[in-house]
Coordinates of C-alpha atoms (C1' of nucleotides) in Angstrom, one line a residue:
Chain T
X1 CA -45.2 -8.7 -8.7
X2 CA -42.2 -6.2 -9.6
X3 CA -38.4 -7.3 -9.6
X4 CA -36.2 -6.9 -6.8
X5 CA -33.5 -4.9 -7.8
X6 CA -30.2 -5.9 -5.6
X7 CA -27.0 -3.8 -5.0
X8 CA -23.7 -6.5 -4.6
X9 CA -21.0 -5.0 -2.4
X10 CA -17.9 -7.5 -2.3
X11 CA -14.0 -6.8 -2.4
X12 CA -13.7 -10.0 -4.0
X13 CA -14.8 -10.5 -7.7
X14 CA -15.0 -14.1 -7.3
X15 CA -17.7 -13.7 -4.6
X16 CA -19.6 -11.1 -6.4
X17 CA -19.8 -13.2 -9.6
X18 CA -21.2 -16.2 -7.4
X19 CA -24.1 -14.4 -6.0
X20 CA -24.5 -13.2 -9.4
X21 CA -24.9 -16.2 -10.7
X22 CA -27.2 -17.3 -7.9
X23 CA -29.7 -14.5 -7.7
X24 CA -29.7 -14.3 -11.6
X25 CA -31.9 -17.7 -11.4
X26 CA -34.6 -15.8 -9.4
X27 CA -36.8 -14.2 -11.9
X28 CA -38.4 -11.9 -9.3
X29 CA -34.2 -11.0 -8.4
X30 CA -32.4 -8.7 -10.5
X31 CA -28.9 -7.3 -9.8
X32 CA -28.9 -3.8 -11.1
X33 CA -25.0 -2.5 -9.9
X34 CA -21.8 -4.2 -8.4
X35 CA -18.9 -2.5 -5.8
X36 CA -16.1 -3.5 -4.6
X37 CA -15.7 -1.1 -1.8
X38 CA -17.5 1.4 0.6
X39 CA -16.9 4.3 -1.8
X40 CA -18.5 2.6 -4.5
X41 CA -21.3 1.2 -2.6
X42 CA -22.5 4.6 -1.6
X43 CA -22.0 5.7 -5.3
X44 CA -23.8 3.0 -6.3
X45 CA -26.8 3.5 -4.5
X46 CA -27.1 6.9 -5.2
X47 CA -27.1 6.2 -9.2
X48 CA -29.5 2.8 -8.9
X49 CA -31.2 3.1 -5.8
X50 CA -31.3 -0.6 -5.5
X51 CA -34.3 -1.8 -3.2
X52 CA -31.1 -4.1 -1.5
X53 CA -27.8 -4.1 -0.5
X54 CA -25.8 -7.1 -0.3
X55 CA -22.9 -6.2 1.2
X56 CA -19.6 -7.7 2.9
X57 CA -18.4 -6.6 6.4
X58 CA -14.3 -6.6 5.2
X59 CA -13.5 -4.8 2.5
X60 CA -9.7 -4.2 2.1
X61 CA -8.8 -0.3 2.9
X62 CA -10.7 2.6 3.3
X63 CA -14.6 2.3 4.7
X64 CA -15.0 -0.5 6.2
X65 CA -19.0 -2.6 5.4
X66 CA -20.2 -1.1 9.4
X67 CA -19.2 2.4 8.1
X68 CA -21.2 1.9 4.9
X69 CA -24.3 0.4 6.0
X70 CA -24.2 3.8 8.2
X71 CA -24.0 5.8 5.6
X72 CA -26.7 4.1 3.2
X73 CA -28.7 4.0 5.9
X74 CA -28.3 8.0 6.9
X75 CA -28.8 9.1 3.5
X76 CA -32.0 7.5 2.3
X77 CA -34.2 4.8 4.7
X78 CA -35.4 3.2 1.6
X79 CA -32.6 0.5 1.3
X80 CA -32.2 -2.4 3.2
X81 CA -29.1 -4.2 3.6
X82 CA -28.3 -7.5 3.9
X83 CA -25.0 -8.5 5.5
X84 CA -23.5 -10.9 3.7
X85 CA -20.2 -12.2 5.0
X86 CA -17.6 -15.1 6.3
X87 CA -17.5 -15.0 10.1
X88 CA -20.0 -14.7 12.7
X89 CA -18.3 -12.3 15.2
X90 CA -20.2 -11.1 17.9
X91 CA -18.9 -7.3 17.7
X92 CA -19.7 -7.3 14.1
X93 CA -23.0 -8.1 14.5
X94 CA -23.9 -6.3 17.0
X95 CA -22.7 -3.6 15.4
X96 CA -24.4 -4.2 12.0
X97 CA -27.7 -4.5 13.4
X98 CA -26.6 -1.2 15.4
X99 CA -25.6 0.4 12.2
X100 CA -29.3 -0.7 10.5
X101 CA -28.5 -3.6 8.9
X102 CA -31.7 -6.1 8.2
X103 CA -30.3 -9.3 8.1
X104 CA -27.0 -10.9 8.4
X105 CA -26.3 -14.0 6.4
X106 CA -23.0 -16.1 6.4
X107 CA -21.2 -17.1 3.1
X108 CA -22.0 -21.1 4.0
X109 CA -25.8 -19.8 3.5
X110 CA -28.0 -22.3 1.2
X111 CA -29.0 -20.4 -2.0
X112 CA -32.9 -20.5 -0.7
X113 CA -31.8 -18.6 2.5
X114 CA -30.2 -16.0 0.4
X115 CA -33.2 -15.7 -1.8
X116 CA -35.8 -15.7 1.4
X117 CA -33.9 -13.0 2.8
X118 CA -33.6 -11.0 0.1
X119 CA -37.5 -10.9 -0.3
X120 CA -37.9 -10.7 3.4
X121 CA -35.7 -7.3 3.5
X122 CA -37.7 -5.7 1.2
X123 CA -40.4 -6.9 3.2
X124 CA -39.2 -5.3 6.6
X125 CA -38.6 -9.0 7.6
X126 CA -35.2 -9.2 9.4
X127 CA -33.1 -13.1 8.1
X128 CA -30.4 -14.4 10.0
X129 CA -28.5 -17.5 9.5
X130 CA -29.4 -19.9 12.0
X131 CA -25.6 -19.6 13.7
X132 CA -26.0 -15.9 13.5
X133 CA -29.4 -15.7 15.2
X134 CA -28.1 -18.9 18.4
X135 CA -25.3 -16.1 19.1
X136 CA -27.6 -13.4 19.8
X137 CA -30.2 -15.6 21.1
X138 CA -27.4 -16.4 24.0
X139 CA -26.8 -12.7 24.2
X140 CA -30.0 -12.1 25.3
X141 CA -29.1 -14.0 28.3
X142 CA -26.5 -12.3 29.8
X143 CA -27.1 -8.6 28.6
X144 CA -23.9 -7.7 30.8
X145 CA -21.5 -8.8 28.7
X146 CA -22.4 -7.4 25.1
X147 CA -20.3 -5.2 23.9
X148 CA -21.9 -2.1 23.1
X149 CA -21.4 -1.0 19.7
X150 CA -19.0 1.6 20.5
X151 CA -16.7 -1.0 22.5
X152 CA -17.0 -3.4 19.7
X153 CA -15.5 -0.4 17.3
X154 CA -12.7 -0.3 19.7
X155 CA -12.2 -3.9 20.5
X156 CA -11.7 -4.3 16.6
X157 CA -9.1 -1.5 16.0
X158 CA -7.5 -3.2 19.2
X159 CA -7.0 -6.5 17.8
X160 CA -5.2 -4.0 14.5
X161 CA -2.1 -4.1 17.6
X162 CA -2.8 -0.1 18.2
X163 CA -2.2 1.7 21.0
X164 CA -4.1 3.6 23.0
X165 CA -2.8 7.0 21.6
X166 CA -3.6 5.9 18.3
X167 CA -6.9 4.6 19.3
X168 CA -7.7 7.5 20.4
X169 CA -6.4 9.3 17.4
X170 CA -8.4 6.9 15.1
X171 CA -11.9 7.3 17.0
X172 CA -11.3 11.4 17.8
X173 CA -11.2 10.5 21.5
X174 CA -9.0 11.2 24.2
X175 CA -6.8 8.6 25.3
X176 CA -8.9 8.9 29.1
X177 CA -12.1 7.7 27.2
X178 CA -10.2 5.1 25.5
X179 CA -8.6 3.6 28.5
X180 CA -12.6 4.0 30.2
X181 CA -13.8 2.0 27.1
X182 CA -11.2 -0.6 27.2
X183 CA -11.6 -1.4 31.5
X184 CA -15.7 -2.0 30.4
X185 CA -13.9 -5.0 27.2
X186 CA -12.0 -6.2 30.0
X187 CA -14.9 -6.7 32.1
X188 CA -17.3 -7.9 29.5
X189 CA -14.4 -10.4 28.0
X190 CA -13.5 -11.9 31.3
X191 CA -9.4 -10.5 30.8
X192 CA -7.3 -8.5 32.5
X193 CA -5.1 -7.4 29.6
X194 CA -4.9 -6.0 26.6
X195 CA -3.0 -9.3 25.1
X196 CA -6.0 -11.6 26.6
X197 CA -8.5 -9.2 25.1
X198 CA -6.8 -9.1 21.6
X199 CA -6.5 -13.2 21.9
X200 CA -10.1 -13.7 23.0
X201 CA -11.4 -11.5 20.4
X202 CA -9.7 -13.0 17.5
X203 CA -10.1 -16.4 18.9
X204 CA -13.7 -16.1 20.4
X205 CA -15.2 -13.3 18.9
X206 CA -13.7 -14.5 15.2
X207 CA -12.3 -10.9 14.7
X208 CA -9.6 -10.8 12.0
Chain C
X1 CA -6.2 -27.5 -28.5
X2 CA -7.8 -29.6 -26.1
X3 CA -10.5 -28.2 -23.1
X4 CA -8.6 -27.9 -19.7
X5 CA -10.9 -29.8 -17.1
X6 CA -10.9 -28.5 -13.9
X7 CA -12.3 -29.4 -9.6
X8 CA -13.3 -26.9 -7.7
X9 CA -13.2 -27.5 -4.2
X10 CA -14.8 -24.9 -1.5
X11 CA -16.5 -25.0 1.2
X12 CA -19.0 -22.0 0.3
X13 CA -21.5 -21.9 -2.7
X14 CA -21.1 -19.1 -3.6
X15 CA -17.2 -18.8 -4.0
X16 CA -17.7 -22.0 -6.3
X17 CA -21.0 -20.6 -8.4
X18 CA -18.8 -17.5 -8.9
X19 CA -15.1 -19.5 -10.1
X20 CA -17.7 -21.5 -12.7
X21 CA -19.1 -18.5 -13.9
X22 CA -15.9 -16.8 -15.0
X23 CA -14.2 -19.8 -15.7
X24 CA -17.1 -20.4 -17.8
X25 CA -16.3 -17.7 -20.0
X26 CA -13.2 -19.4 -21.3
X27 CA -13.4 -21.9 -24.1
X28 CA -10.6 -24.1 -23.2
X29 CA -11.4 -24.3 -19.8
X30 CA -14.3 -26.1 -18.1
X31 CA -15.5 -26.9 -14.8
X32 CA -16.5 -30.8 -14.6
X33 CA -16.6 -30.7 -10.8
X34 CA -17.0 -29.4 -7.5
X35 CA -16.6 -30.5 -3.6
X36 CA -17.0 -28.7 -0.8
X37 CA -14.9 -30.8 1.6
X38 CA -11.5 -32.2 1.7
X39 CA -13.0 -35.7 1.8
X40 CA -15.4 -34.7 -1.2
X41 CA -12.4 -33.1 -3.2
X42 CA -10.6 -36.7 -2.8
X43 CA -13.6 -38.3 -4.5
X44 CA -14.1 -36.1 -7.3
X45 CA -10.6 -35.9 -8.3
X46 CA -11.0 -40.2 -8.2
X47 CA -14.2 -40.1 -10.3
X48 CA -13.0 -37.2 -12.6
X49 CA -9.6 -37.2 -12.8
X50 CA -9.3 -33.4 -13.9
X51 CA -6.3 -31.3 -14.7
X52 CA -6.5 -28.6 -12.5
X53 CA -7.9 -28.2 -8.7
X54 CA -8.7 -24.7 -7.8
X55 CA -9.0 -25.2 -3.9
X56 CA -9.7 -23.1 -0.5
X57 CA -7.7 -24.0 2.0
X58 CA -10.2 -23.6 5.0
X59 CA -12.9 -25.8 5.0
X60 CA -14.8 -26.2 8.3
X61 CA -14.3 -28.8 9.8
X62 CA -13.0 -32.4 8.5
X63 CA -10.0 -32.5 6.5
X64 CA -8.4 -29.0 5.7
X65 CA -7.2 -28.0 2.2
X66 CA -3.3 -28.5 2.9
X67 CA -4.4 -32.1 3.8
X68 CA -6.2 -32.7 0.7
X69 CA -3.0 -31.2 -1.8
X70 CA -1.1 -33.8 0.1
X71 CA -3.6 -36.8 -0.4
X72 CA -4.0 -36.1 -3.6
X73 CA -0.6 -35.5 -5.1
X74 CA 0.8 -38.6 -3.2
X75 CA -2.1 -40.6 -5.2
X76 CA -1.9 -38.9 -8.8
X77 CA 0.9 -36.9 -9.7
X78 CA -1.0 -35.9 -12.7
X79 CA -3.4 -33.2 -11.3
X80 CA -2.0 -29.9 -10.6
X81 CA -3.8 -28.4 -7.6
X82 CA -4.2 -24.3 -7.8
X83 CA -4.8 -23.1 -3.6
X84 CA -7.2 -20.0 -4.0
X85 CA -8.3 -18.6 -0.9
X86 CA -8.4 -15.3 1.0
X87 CA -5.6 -14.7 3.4
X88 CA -1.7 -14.6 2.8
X89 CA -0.7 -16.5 5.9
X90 CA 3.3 -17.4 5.7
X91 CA 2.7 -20.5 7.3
X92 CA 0.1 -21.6 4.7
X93 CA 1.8 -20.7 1.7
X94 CA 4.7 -22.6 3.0
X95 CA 3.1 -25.1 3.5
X96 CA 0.8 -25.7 0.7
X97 CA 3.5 -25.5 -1.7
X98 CA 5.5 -28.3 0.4
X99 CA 2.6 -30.3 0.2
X100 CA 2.5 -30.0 -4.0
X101 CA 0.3 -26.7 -4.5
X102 CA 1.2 -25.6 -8.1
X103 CA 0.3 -22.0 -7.3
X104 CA -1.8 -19.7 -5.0
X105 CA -3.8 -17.3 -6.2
X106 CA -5.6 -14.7 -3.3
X107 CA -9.4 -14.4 -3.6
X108 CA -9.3 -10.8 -4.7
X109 CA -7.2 -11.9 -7.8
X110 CA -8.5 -10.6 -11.2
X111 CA -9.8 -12.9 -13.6
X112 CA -7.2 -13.0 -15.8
X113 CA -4.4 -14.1 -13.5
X114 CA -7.2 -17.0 -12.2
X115 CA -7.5 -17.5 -16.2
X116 CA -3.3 -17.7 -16.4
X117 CA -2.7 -19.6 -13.4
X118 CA -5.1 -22.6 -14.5
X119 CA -3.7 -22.6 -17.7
X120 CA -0.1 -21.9 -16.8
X121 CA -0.7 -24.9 -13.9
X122 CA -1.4 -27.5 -17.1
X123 CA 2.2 -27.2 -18.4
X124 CA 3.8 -27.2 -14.9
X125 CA 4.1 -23.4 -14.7
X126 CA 3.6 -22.3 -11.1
X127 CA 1.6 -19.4 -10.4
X128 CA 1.4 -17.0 -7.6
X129 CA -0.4 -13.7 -6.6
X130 CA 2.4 -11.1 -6.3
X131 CA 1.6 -10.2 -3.0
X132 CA 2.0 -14.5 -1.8
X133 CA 5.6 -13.9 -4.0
X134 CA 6.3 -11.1 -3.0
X135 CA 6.1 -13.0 0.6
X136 CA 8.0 -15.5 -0.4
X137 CA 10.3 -13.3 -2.0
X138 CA 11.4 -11.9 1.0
X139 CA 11.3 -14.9 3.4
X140 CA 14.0 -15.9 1.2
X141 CA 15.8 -12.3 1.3
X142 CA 15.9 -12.3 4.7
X143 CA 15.7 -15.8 6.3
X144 CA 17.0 -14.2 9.7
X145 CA 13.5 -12.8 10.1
X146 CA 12.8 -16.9 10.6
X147 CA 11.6 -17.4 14.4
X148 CA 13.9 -19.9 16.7
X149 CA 12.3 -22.7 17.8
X150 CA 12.5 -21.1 21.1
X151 CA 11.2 -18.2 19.8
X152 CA 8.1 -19.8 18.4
X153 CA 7.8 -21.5 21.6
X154 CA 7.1 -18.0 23.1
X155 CA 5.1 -17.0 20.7
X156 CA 2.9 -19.3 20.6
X157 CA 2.3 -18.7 24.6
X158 CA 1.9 -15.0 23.8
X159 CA -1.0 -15.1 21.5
X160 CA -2.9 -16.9 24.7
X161 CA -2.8 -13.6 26.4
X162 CA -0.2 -14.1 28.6
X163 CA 2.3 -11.4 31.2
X164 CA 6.1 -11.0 30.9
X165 CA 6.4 -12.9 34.4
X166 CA 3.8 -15.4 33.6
X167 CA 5.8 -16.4 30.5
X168 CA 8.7 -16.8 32.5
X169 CA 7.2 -19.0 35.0
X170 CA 5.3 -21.0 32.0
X171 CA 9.0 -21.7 30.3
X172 CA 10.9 -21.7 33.6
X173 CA 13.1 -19.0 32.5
X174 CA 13.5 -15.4 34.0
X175 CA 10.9 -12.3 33.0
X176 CA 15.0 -10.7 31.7
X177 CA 14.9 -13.5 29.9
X178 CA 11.4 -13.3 28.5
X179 CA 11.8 -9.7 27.8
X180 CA 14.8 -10.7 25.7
X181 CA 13.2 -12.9 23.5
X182 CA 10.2 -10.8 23.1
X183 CA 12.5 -7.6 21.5
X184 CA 14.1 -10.4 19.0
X185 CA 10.7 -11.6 18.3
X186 CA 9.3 -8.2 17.5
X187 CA 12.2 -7.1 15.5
X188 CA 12.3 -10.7 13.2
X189 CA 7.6 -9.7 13.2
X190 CA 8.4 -5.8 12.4
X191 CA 6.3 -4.6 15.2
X192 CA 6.8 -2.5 18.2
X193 CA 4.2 -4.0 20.6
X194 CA 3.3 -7.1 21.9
X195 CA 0.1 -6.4 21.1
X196 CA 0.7 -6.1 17.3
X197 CA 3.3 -9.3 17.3
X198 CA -0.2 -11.1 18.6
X199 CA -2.3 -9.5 16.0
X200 CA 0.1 -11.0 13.8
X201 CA 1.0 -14.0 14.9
X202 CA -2.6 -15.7 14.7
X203 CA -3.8 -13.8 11.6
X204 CA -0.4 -14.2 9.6
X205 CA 1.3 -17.2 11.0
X206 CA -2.1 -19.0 11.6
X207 CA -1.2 -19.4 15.3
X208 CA -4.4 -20.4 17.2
Chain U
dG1 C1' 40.3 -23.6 18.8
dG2 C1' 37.7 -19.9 17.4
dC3 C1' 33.1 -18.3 15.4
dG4 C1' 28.2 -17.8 14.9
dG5 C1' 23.8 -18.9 16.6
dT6 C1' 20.9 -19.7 20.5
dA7 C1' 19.5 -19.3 25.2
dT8 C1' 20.1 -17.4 29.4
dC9 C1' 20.3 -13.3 32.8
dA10 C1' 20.9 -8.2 34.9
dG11 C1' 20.2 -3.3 35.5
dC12 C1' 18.5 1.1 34.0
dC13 C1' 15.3 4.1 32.2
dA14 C1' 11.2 6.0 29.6
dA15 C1' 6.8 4.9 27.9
dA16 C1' 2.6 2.5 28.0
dA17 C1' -0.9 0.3 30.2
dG18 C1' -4.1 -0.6 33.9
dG19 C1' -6.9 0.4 38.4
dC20 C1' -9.4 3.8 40.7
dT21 C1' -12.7 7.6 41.6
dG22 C1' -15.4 11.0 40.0
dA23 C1' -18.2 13.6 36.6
dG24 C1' -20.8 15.9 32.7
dA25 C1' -23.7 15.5 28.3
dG26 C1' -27.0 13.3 25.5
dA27 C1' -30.4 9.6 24.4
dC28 C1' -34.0 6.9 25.6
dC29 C1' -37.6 5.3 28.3
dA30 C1' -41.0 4.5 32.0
Chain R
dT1 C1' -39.3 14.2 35.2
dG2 C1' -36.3 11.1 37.0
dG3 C1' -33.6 6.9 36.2
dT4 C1' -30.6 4.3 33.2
dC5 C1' -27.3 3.7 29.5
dT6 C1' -23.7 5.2 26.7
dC7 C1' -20.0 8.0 25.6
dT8 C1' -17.1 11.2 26.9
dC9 C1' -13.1 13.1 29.9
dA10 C1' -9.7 14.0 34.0
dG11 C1' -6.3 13.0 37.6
dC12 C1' -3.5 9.9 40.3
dC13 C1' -1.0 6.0 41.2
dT14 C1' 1.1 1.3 40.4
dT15 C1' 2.4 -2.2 37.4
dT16 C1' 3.9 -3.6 33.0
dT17 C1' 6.2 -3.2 29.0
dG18 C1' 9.9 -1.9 25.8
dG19 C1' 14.7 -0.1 24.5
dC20 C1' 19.3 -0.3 25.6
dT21 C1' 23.8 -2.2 26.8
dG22 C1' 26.4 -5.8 28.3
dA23 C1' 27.4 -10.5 29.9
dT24 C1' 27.8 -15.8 30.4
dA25 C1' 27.2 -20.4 28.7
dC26 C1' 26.3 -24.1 25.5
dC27 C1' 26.5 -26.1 20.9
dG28 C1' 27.8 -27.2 16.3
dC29 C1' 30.9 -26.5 12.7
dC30 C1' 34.8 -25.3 9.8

DNA sequence: GGCGGTATCAGCCAAAAGGCTGAGAGACCA
DNA sequence: TGGTCTCTCAGCCTTTTGGCTGATACCGCC
């Protein structure tokens, strides 16, 4: 059996040194390279071609964790990555999964869910944390109201307080589609506003 | 030189496993115990009696972390309790430090400042990350940016999504009136919409 | 008794947001 | 190959919001 070489992608140090610490007590686990933003996490992979990326979805400025799966995932299939992170938004899973990620694991995760996914991934073998996995299960219910991962994008930035010129300016669109895009959120949220969208989102949705 | 003993109270695994290691890397300091609840964090400090409690503030449900200074500064004025968690919300760094927190320290610190704040926590030295004092700093600077009660009142309503006119009739006041209080509230927030003034009222104030 | 802070209201105007209809391009799938 | 989904864009119109100026009233305080 060979060793599982792991890439860490955290902003924080603290959280980085923990799983660390943690996957260092799997002999058939090795962490091989450790970055603490998008940039870095594309470097990274590039230089150790880990066989798993661990990565958070909020990383401070710059790429954000969605944006970087993308990219790991455009440049070589190989990897598989693991999202690893505090909140179980809807929009930010959908849009992991959309962006290729394999599993998606929250920080309250028991060690031997961290380990089983890790092996899974490299297996093809998709983990979710149990709360992670009831949220999509009740998704599958009423397909109408997921966001599709283009109106997840957007109902993110909205929650930033933008406006629609500058949603537009941030996603190269024109401020037509982004009024189209934000009529479908209302709909799928239940609002009628902008304020009520941002309010669910970050309440309901666990956006921050 | 004696060993500085410290608790380490959060909620996720991984946080803690990563605080031991690198605290773990010190000689005078070491980690004799670890809770990942409020109620937990009360018992340890009991059975252990430590100098220094590193602590998140959130903590699922049960007691929350500003709860748990309290409780256990009113009991043993000997511990010093360090709050270390991820978000710079006015609100809680106001209110952990009324309720005894001897610093607060943001999870993307480096290790050194963790390192000084423990040991500087010991001797009654508070410690904070610049950008929480650099919060503070200017709550002080500027204490007409403080909300009026009234204000706050509005705020708070705001953040549940709700129109100019439907504010009004909520606080039996006129939508002039409304509209009023909205322009002081964005000015005292630094924002230009009411969308932004919600985006920061529940991530930065902690309204919800 | 005046002064500052708070809360209340009005009117005017420009900008932003929202509702509506319609439509083309590309992907995916049966 | 035709249907469906998603993303994109346009125009038109109404409503809402935000910026501004100015005003009245109450309250506590020196």
């Amino acid at each position: 059996m060979s060793v599982i070489t792991v890439l860490l992608v955290d902003d924080h140090l603290v959280v980085r040194s923990g799983l660390k610490a943690l996957l260092g007590t799997q002999p058939d686990i090795e962490v091989v390279a450790e970055a603490s933003s998008g940039e870095e996490a594309l470097a990274a992979v590039e230089g150790h071609s880990p066989d798993v990326v661990v990565m958070d979805l909020a990383m401070g400025p710059g790429m954000d964790g969605i944006e970087a799966i993308r990219k790991i995932r455009e440049r070589n299939r190989r990897q598989a990555v693991l999202v690893f992170t505090t909140y179980d938004s809807d929009a930010d899973i959908v849009r992991a999964v959309d962006a290729g990620a394999m599993g998606y694991l929250l920080k309250d995760a028991a060690p031997e869910e961290i380990f089983a996914a890790v092996r899974g991934a490299v297996q093809g073998k998709s983990v979710m944390s149990p709360p992670v996995a009831s949220r999509l299960f009740q998704q599958l219910r009423n397909p109408d109201d997921v966001l599709t991962p283009r109106e997840a994008e957007l109902l993110s930035l909205l929650t930033e307080g933008l406006s629609n010129k500058e949603l537009g300016q941030r996603l190269f669109i024109s401020e037509a589609t982004v009024k189209t895009h934000l009529a479908h959120i209302y709909a799928k949220l239940g609002v009628e506003t902008r304020a009520a969208a941002i309010a669910t989102a970050i309440r309901r949705e666990g956006m921050r």
